[in-house]
Coordinates of C-alpha atoms and ligand atoms in Angstrom, one line a residue:
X1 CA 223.4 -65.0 -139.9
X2 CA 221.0 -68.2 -139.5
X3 CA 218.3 -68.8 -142.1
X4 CA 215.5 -67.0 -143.4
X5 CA 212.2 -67.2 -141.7
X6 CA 208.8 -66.2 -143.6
X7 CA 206.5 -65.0 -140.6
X8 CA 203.2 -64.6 -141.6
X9 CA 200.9 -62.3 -139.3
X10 CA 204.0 -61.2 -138.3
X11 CA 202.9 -57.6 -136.5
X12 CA 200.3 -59.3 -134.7
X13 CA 200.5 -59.9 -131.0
X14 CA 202.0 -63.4 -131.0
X15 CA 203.9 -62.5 -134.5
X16 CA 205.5 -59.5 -133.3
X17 CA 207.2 -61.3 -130.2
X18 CA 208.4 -64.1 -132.3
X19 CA 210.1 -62.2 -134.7
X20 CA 211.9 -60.5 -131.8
X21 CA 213.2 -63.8 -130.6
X22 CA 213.7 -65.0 -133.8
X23 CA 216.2 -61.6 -134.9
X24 CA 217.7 -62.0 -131.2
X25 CA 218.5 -65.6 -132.1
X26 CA 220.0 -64.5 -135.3
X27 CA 217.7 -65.4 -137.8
X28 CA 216.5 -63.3 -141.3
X29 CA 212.8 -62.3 -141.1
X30 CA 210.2 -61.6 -143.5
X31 CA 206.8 -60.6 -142.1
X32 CA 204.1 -60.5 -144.5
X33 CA 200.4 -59.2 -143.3
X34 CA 197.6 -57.1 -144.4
X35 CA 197.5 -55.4 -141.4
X36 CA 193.6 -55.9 -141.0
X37 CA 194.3 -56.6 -137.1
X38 CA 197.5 -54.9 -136.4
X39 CA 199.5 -51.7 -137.3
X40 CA 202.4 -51.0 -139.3
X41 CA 204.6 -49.2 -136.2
X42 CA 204.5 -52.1 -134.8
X43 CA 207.5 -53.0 -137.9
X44 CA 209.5 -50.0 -136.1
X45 CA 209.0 -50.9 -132.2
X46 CA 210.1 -54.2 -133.6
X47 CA 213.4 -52.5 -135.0
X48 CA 213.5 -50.5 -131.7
X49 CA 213.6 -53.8 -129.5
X50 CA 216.2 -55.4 -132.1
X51 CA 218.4 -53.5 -133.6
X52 CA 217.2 -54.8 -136.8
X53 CA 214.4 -53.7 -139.7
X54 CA 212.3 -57.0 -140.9
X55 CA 211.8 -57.0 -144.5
X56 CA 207.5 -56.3 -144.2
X57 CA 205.7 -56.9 -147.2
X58 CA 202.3 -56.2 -146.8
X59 CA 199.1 -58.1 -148.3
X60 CA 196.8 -60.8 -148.2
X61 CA 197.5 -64.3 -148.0
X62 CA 194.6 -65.3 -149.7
X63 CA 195.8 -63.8 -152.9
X64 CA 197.2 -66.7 -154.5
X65 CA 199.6 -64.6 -157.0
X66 CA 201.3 -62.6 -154.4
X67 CA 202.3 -65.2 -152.0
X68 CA 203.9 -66.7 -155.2
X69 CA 205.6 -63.9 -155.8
X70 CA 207.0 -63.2 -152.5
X71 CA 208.7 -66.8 -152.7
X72 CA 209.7 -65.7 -156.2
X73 CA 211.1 -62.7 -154.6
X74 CA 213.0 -64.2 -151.7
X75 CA 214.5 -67.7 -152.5
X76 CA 216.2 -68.7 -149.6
X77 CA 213.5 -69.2 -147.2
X78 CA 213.7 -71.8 -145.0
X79 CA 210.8 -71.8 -142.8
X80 CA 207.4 -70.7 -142.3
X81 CA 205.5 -69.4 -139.2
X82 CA 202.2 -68.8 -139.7
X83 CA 200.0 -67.1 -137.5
X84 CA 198.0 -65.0 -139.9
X85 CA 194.4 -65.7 -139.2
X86 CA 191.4 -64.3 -137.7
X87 CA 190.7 -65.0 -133.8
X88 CA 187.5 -63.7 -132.1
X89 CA 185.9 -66.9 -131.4
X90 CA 182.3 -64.5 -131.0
X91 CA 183.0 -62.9 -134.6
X92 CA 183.6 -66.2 -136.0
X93 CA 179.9 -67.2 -135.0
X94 CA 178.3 -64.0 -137.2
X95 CA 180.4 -63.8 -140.0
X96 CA 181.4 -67.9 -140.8
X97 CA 182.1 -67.5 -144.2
X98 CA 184.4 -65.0 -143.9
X99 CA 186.5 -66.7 -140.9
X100 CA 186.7 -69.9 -143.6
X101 CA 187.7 -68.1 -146.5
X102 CA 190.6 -66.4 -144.2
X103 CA 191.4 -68.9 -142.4
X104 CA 191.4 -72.0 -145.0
X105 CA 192.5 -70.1 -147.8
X106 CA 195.4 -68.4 -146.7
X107 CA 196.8 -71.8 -145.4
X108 CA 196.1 -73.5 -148.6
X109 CA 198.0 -71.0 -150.3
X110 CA 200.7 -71.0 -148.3
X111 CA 201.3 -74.8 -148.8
X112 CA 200.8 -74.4 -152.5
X113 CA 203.3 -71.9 -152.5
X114 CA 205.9 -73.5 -150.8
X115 CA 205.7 -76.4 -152.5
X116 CA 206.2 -74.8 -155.4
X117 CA 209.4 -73.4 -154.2
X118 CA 210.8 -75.6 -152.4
X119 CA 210.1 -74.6 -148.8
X120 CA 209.5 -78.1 -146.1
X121 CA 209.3 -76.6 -143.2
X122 CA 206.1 -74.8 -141.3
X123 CA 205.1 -73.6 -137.9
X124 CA 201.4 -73.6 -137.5
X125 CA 199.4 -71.8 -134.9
X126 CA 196.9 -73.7 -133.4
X127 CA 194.8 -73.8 -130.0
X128 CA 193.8 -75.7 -127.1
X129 CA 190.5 -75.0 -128.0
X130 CA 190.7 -78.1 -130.8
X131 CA 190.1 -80.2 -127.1
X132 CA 186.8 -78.4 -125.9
X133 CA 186.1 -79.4 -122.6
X134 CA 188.4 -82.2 -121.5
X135 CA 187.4 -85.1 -120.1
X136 CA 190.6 -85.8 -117.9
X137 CA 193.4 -82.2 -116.9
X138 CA 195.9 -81.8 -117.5
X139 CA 195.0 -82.2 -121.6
X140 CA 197.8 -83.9 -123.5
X141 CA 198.3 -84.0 -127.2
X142 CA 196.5 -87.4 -127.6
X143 CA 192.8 -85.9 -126.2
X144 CA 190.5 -86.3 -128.4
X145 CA 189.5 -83.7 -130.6
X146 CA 185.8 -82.4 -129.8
X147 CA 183.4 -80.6 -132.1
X148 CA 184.3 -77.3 -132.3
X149 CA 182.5 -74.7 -130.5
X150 CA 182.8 -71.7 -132.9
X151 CA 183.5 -71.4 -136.5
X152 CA 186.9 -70.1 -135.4
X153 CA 187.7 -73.0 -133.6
X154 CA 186.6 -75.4 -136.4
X155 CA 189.2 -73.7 -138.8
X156 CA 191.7 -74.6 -136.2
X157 CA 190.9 -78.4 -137.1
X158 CA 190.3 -77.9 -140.5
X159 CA 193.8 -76.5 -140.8
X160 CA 195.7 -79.0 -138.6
X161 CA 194.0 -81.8 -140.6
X162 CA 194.6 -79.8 -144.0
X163 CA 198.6 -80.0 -142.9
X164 CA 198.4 -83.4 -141.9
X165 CA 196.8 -84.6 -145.1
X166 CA 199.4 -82.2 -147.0
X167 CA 202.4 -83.2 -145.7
X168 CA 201.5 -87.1 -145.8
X169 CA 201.1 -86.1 -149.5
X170 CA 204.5 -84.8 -150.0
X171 CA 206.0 -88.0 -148.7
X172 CA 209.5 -86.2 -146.6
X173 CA 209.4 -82.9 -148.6
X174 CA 207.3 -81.2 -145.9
X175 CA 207.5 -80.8 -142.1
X176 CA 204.8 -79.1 -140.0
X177 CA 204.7 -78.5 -136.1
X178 CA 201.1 -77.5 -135.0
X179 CA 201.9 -75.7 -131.9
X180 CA 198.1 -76.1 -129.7
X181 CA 198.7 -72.7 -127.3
X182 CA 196.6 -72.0 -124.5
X183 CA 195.7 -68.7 -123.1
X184 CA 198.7 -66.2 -123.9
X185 CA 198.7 -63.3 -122.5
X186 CA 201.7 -60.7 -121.1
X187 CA 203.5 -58.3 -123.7
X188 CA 207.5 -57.6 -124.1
X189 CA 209.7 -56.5 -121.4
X190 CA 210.3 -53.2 -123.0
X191 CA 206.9 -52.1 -123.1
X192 CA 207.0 -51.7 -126.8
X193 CA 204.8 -54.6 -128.4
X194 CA 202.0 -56.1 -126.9
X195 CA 198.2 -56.8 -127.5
X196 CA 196.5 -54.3 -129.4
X197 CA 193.1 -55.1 -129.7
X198 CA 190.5 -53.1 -131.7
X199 CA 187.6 -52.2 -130.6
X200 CA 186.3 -53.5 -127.0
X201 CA 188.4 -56.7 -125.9
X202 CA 187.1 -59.7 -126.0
X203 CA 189.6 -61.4 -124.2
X204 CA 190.5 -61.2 -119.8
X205 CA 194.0 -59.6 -120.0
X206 CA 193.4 -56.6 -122.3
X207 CA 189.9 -56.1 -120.7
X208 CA 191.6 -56.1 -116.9
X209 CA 194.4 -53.7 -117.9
X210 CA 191.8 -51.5 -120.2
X211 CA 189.4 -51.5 -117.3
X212 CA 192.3 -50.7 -114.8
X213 CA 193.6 -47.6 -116.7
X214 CA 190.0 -46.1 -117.3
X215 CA 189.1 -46.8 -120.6
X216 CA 186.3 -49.3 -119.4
X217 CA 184.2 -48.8 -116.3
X218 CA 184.3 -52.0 -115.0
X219 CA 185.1 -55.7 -115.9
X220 CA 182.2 -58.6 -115.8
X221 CA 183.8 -61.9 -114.4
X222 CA 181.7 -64.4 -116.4
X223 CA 180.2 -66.5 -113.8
X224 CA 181.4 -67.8 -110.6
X225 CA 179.3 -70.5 -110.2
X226 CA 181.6 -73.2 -112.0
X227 CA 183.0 -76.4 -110.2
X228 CA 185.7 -74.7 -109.6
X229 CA 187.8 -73.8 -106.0
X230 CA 186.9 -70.5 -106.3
X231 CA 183.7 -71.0 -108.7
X232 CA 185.3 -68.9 -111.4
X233 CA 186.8 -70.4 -115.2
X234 CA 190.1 -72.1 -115.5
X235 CA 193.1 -71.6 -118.3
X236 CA 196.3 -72.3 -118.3
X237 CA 197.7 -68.4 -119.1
X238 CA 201.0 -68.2 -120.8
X239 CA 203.5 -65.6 -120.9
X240 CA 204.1 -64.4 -124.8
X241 CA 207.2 -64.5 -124.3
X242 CA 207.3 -68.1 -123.1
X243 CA 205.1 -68.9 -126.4
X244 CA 207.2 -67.1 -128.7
X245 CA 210.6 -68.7 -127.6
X246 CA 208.5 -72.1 -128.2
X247 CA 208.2 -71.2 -131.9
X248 CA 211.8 -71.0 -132.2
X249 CA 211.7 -74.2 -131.0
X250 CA 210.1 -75.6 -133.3
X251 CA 211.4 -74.1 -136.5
X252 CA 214.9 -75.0 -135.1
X253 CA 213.4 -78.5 -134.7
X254 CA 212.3 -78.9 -138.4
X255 CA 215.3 -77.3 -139.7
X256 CA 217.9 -79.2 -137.7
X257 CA 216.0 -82.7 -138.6
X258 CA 215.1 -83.6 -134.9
X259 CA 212.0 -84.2 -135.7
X260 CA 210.3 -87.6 -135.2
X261 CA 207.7 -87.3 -137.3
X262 CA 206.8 -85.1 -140.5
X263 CA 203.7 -83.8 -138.7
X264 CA 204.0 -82.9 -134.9
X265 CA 201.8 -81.6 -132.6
X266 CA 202.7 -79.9 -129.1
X267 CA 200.6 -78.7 -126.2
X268 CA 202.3 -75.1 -125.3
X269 CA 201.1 -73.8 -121.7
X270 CA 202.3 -73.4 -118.7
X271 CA 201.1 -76.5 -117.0
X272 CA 199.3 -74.6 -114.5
X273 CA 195.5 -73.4 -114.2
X274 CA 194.5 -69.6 -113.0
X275 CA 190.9 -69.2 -112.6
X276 CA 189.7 -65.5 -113.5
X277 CA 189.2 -64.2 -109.9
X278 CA 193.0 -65.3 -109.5
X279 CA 194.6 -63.3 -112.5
X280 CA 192.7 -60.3 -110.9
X281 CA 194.7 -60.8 -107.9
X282 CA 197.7 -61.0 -109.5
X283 CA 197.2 -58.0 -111.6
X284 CA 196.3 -56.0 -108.2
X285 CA 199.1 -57.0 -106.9
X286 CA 201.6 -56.1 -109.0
X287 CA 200.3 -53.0 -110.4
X288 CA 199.0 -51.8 -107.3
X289 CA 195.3 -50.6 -108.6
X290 CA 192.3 -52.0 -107.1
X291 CA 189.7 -53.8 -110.2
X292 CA 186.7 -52.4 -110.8
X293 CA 184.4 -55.9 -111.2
X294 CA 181.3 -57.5 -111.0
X295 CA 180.4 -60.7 -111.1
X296 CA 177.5 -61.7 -113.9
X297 CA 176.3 -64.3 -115.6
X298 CA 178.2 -67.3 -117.4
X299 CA 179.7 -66.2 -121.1
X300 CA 178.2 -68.6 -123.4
X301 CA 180.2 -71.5 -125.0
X302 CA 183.0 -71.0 -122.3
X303 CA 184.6 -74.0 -121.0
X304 CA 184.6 -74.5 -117.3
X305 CA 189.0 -75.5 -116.7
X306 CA 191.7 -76.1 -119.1
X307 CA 195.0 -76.8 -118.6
X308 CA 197.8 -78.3 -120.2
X309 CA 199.9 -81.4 -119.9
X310 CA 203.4 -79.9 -121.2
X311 CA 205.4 -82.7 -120.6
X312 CA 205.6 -84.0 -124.8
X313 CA 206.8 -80.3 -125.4
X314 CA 208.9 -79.7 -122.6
X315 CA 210.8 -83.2 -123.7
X316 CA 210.8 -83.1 -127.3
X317 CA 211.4 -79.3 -127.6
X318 CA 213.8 -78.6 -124.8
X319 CA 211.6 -76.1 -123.9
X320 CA 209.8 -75.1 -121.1
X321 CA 207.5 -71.7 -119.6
X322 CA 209.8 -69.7 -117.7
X323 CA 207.8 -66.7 -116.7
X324 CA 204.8 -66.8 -113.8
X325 CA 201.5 -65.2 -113.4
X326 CA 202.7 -62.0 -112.3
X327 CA 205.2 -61.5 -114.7
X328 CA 202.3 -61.7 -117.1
X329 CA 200.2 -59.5 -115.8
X330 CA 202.9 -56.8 -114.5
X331 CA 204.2 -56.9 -118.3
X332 CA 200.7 -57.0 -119.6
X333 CA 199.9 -53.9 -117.2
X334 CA 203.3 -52.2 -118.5
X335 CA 202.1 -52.3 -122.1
X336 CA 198.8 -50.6 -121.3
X337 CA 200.4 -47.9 -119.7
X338 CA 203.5 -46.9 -122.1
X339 CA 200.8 -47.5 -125.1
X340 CA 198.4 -45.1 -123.6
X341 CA 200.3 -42.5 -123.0
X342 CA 202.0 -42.2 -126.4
X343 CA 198.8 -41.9 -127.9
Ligands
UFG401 N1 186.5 -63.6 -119.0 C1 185.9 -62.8 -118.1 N2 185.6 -61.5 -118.5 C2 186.0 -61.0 -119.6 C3 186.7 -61.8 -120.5 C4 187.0 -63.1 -120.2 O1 185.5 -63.2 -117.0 O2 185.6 -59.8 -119.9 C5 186.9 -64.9 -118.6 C6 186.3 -66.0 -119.5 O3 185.0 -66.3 -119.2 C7 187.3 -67.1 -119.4 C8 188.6 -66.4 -119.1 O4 188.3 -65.1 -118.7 O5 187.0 -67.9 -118.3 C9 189.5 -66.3 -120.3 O6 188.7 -65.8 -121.4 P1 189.4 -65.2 -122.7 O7 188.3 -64.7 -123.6 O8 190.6 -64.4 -122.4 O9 190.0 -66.6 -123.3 P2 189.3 -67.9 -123.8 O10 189.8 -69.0 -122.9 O11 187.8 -67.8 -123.8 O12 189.7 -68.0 -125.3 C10 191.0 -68.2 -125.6 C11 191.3 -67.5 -127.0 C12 190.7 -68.3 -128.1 C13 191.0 -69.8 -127.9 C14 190.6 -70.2 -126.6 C15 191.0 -71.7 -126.4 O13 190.8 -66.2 -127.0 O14 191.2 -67.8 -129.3 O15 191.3 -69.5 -125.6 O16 190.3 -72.2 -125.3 F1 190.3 -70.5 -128.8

């Protein structure tokens, strides 16, 4: 048995895959999270796909005294994943204070915590949106960092800069890897885990395979009047999979001392661009349902193309995206289906 990982956020979407790859790869897990954007089954499908119950604690991050005592109550951790945060970049814009609080605090504690017990390693989820519109594609790591576009994205900075500051601090007692992911989508071969989001998606994939299966009449592609080939938005989509595997990476990284530098950062994509009007091709493809869609206006605060420039991560982490397009969207399409019908 390898050593113990603390994944926080761990029944989210990204969360949930990583534990699995982090069980299959023989490590100890311990998921804490309140469970205010994901569900407690998701603890059993993750037993299901494994073989093996995480320990699950559930609560808040941002209460100081129970993150202590979690430490308290399991010594031996090594490592820290943290993905526990909130994401809608729209939400962020209404309710600021609340995406601070989350998003600040819970990292802060964390830190504190493992300081005070002894724990020097931690995984950080971060996002290509710290780069805003680039000025040169494929983005690298060294882009600089543009004002942030929402408050979500700003607590993405906020945090990488409140690691950096923290592990200069510590002077060799802590290690950080901010990993900067682009646009994951996809869900676990079994069909078992994927995204779950609440309410009306805000995001392509889940909207696509939500529109596909009924549930919504019909997607808006927002805008295709960019200067792009085919006039719609680029990203660089990434299997979940792919991402996940990437976090083991990284801990592995930290804990085996192949790190260069206390505080890393890493671009994880694919390396390639989709536009929108492309994934829905894909995803008719595979699945074999024609899109309902129209195309309407731009989505404000959208950026035109991203991609990333994988090559630092691909070196330095021995890792590299395996899985294409339509692996993404077949899985994605896979999830939808074996989730609605259980329901
Ligand atoms: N899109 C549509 N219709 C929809 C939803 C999305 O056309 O109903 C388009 C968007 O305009 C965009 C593309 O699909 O061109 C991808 O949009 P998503 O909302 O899926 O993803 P974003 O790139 O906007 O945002 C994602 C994450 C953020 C992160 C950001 C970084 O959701 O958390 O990438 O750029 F900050």
């Amino acid at each position: 048995m390898k050593n113990k990982i603390l994944v926080t956020g761990g029944t989210g979407y990204i969360g949930s895959h990583t534990v699995c790859e982090l069980i299959g790869q023989g490590y100890q897990v311990v998921i804490v999270d309140n469970l205010s954007n994901s569900e407690r089954f998701i603890v059993d499908r993750i037993e299901q796909i494994t073989g093996t119950r995480p320990a699950f604690y559930e609560f808040d991050l941002k209460d100081a005294a129970k993150v202590d005592e979690l430490f308290d109550k399991e010594p031996d951790i090594k490592g820290v994943i943290h993905f526990a945060a909130s994401k809608a970049v729209g939400e962020s814009v209404k309710i600021p204070l609340t995406y601070y609080r989350n998003n600040l605090t819970s990292l802060i504690n964390l830190l504190e915590s493992m300081s005070r017990h002894g724990v020097q390693n931690i995984v950080f989820s971060s996002s290509c949106t710290v780069y805003g519109q680039p000025d040169k594609l494929p983005v690298d790591e060294s882009a600089p960092i543009k004002p942030a576009e929402s408050p979500y994205g700003y607590t993405k900075q906020v945090c990488e800069n409140i690691l950096r500051d923290t592990i200069k601090s510590e002077g060799g007692n802590l290690h950080g890897i901010a990993l900067r992911y682009f646009n994951p989508i996809g869900a676990h071969p079994s069909g078992l885990i994927g995204e779950l989001p609440r309410g009306v998606p805000n995001n392509l994939m889940p909207f696509i395979t939500q529109t596909a299966y009924g549930i919504r009449q019909q997607l808006s592609v927002f805008g295709d009047d960019y200067n792009t080939p085919d006039g719609s938005c680029i990203r660089d989509y990434i299997h979940v999979v792919d991402l996940a595997k990437a976090h083991i990476a990284a801990i592995d990284r930290m804990i085996g001392g192949k790190n260069k530098t206390d505080f890393e950062v890493f671009n994880i994509g694919t390396g390639n661009g989709y536009s929108v009007l492309e994934v829905i091709k894909s995803f008719e493809k595979v699945s074999g349902v024609k899109l309902n869609y129209k195309i309407t206006g731009r989505r404000e605060g959208d950026i035109e193309q991203i991609w990333a420039d994988t090559t630092i991560a691909n070196n330095e982490l021995c890792w590299k995206a395996q899985l294409s397009i339509d692996d993404m969207t077949l899985s994605a399409w896979k999830w939808e289906q074996n989730y609605r019908k259980q329901l």
